Amino acid sequence: QVTLVESGGGLAQAGGSLRLSCAASGRTFSVYHLAWFRQAPGKEREFVAWITRDGSTSYADSVEGRFTISRDNAKNTGYLQMNSLSPEDTAVYYCAATQLVFLSTNRRDWHYWGQGTQVSVSS
């Protein structure tokens, strides 16, 4: 298994930026695909972005062009750089990992989860 811990959340103004980190431990980070999901109050947890073991990325339409997912296997850490933030980005952001060959935006296909970090964006 792998343990994931998110950090870097906080308060931001509309148009501002934050960088989230996902620190992994327990197993070699490089064998896992990594994703970010988010959940706003009263809403379902939704897919944000993923990055594969070999570095391929995918983004939800709502964050395409604003967010960038990356990873540093030497540091066992994944990142989500969030730019041009808007109040609609306010949510708890979760890091997730899986070893599935074919990835999915469905949270049920991601087997390991962090506890989340709050991102709040004000206007």
mmCIF file with all atom_site columns, C-alpha atoms in Angstrom, residues 33-39 44-52 56-64 69 94-98 100-111 113:
data_model
loop_
_atom_site.group_PDB
_atom_site.id
_atom_site.type_symbol
_atom_site.label_atom_id
_atom_site.label_alt_id
_atom_site.label_comp_id
_atom_site.label_asym_id
_atom_site.label_entity_id
_atom_site.label_seq_id
_atom_site.pdbx_PDB_ins_code
_atom_site.Cartn_x
_atom_site.Cartn_y
_atom_site.Cartn_z
_atom_site.occupancy
_atom_site.B_iso_or_equiv
_atom_site.pdbx_formal_charge
_atom_site.auth_seq_id
_atom_site.auth_comp_id
_atom_site.auth_asym_id
_atom_site.auth_atom_id
_atom_site.pdbx_PDB_model_num
ATOM 1  C CA . HIS A 1 33  ? -0.458  6.674  -11.061 1.00 0.00 ? 33  HIS A CA 1
ATOM 2  C CA . LEU A 1 34  ? -1.485  9.855  -9.241  1.00 0.00 ? 34  LEU A CA 1
ATOM 3  C CA . ALA A 1 35  ? -4.668  11.927 -9.387  1.00 0.00 ? 35  ALA A CA 1
ATOM 4  C CA . TRP A 1 36  ? -6.284  14.916 -7.759  1.00 0.00 ? 36  TRP A CA 1
ATOM 5  C CA . PHE A 1 37  ? -9.993  15.065 -6.948  1.00 0.00 ? 37  PHE A CA 1
ATOM 6  C CA . ARG A 1 38  ? -11.970 17.781 -5.213  1.00 0.00 ? 38  ARG A CA 1
ATOM 7  C CA . GLN A 1 39  ? -15.215 17.982 -3.289  1.00 0.00 ? 39  GLN A CA 1
ATOM 8  C CA . GLU A 1 44  ? -19.959 14.893 -5.314  1.00 0.00 ? 44  GLU A CA 1
ATOM 9  C CA . ARG A 1 45  ? -16.236 14.349 -5.354  1.00 0.00 ? 45  ARG A CA 1
ATOM 10 C CA . GLU A 1 46  ? -15.050 15.182 -8.860  1.00 0.00 ? 46  GLU A CA 1
ATOM 11 C CA . PHE A 1 47  ? -11.991 14.440 -10.940 1.00 0.00 ? 47  PHE A CA 1
ATOM 12 C CA . VAL A 1 48  ? -9.458  17.225 -11.410 1.00 0.00 ? 48  VAL A CA 1
ATOM 13 C CA . ALA A 1 49  ? -6.350  15.742 -13.033 1.00 0.00 ? 49  ALA A CA 1
ATOM 14 C CA . TRP A 1 50  ? -4.137  12.688 -13.240 1.00 0.00 ? 50  TRP A CA 1
ATOM 15 C CA . ILE A 1 51  ? -0.575  11.854 -14.112 1.00 0.00 ? 51  ILE A CA 1
ATOM 16 C CA . THR A 1 52  ? 0.588   8.357  -15.037 1.00 0.00 ? 52  THR A CA 1
ATOM 17 C CA . SER A 1 56  ? 1.133   11.388 -19.248 1.00 0.00 ? 56  SER A CA 1
ATOM 18 C CA . THR A 1 57  ? -1.465  13.850 -17.954 1.00 0.00 ? 57  THR A CA 1
ATOM 19 C CA . SER A 1 58  ? -5.190  14.458 -18.221 1.00 0.00 ? 58  SER A CA 1
ATOM 20 C CA . TYR A 1 59  ? -7.363  17.294 -16.920 1.00 0.00 ? 59  TYR A CA 1
ATOM 21 C CA . ALA A 1 60  ? -11.000 18.009 -16.274 1.00 0.00 ? 60  ALA A CA 1
ATOM 22 C CA . ASP A 1 61  ? -12.429 20.604 -18.647 1.00 0.00 ? 61  ASP A CA 1
ATOM 23 C CA . SER A 1 62  ? -13.074 22.934 -15.728 1.00 0.00 ? 62  SER A CA 1
ATOM 24 C CA . VAL A 1 63  ? -9.362  23.239 -14.903 1.00 0.00 ? 63  VAL A CA 1
ATOM 25 C CA . GLU A 1 64  ? -7.726  22.736 -18.311 1.00 0.00 ? 64  GLU A CA 1
ATOM 26 C CA . ILE A 1 69  ? -0.266  18.243 -12.364 1.00 0.00 ? 69  ILE A CA 1
ATOM 27 C CA . TYR A 1 94  ? -7.734  14.992 -2.353  1.00 0.00 ? 94  TYR A CA 1
ATOM 28 C CA . CYS A 1 95  ? -4.729  13.149 -3.681  1.00 0.00 ? 95  CYS A CA 1
ATOM 29 C CA . ALA A 1 96  ? -5.330  9.601  -4.923  1.00 0.00 ? 96  ALA A CA 1
ATOM 30 C CA . ALA A 1 97  ? -3.237  6.760  -6.318  1.00 0.00 ? 97  ALA A CA 1
ATOM 31 C CA . THR A 1 98  ? -3.773  3.518  -8.203  1.00 0.00 ? 98  THR A CA 1
ATOM 32 C CA . LEU A 1 100 ? -4.607  0.226  -12.692 1.00 0.00 ? 100 LEU A CA 1
ATOM 33 C CA . VAL A 1 101 ? -3.363  -0.121 -16.245 1.00 0.00 ? 101 VAL A CA 1
ATOM 34 C CA . PHE A 1 102 ? -6.265  1.858  -17.727 1.00 0.00 ? 102 PHE A CA 1
ATOM 35 C CA . LEU A 1 103 ? -7.100  4.991  -15.764 1.00 0.00 ? 103 LEU A CA 1
ATOM 36 C CA . SER A 1 104 ? -10.503 6.451  -15.040 1.00 0.00 ? 104 SER A CA 1
ATOM 37 C CA . THR A 1 105 ? -12.026 9.686  -13.764 1.00 0.00 ? 105 THR A CA 1
ATOM 38 C CA . ASN A 1 106 ? -14.269 7.605  -11.503 1.00 0.00 ? 106 ASN A CA 1
ATOM 39 C CA . ARG A 1 107 ? -13.144 7.870  -7.888  1.00 0.00 ? 107 ARG A CA 1
ATOM 40 C CA . ARG A 1 108 ? -13.976 4.199  -7.360  1.00 0.00 ? 108 ARG A CA 1
ATOM 41 C CA . ASP A 1 109 ? -11.073 3.245  -9.608  1.00 0.00 ? 109 ASP A CA 1
ATOM 42 C CA . TRP A 1 110 ? -8.601  4.996  -7.325  1.00 0.00 ? 110 TRP A CA 1
ATOM 43 C CA . HIS A 1 111 ? -7.671  2.828  -4.373  1.00 0.00 ? 111 HIS A CA 1
ATOM 44 C CA . TRP A 1 113 ? -6.502  8.391  -0.793  1.00 0.00 ? 113 TRP A CA 1
#
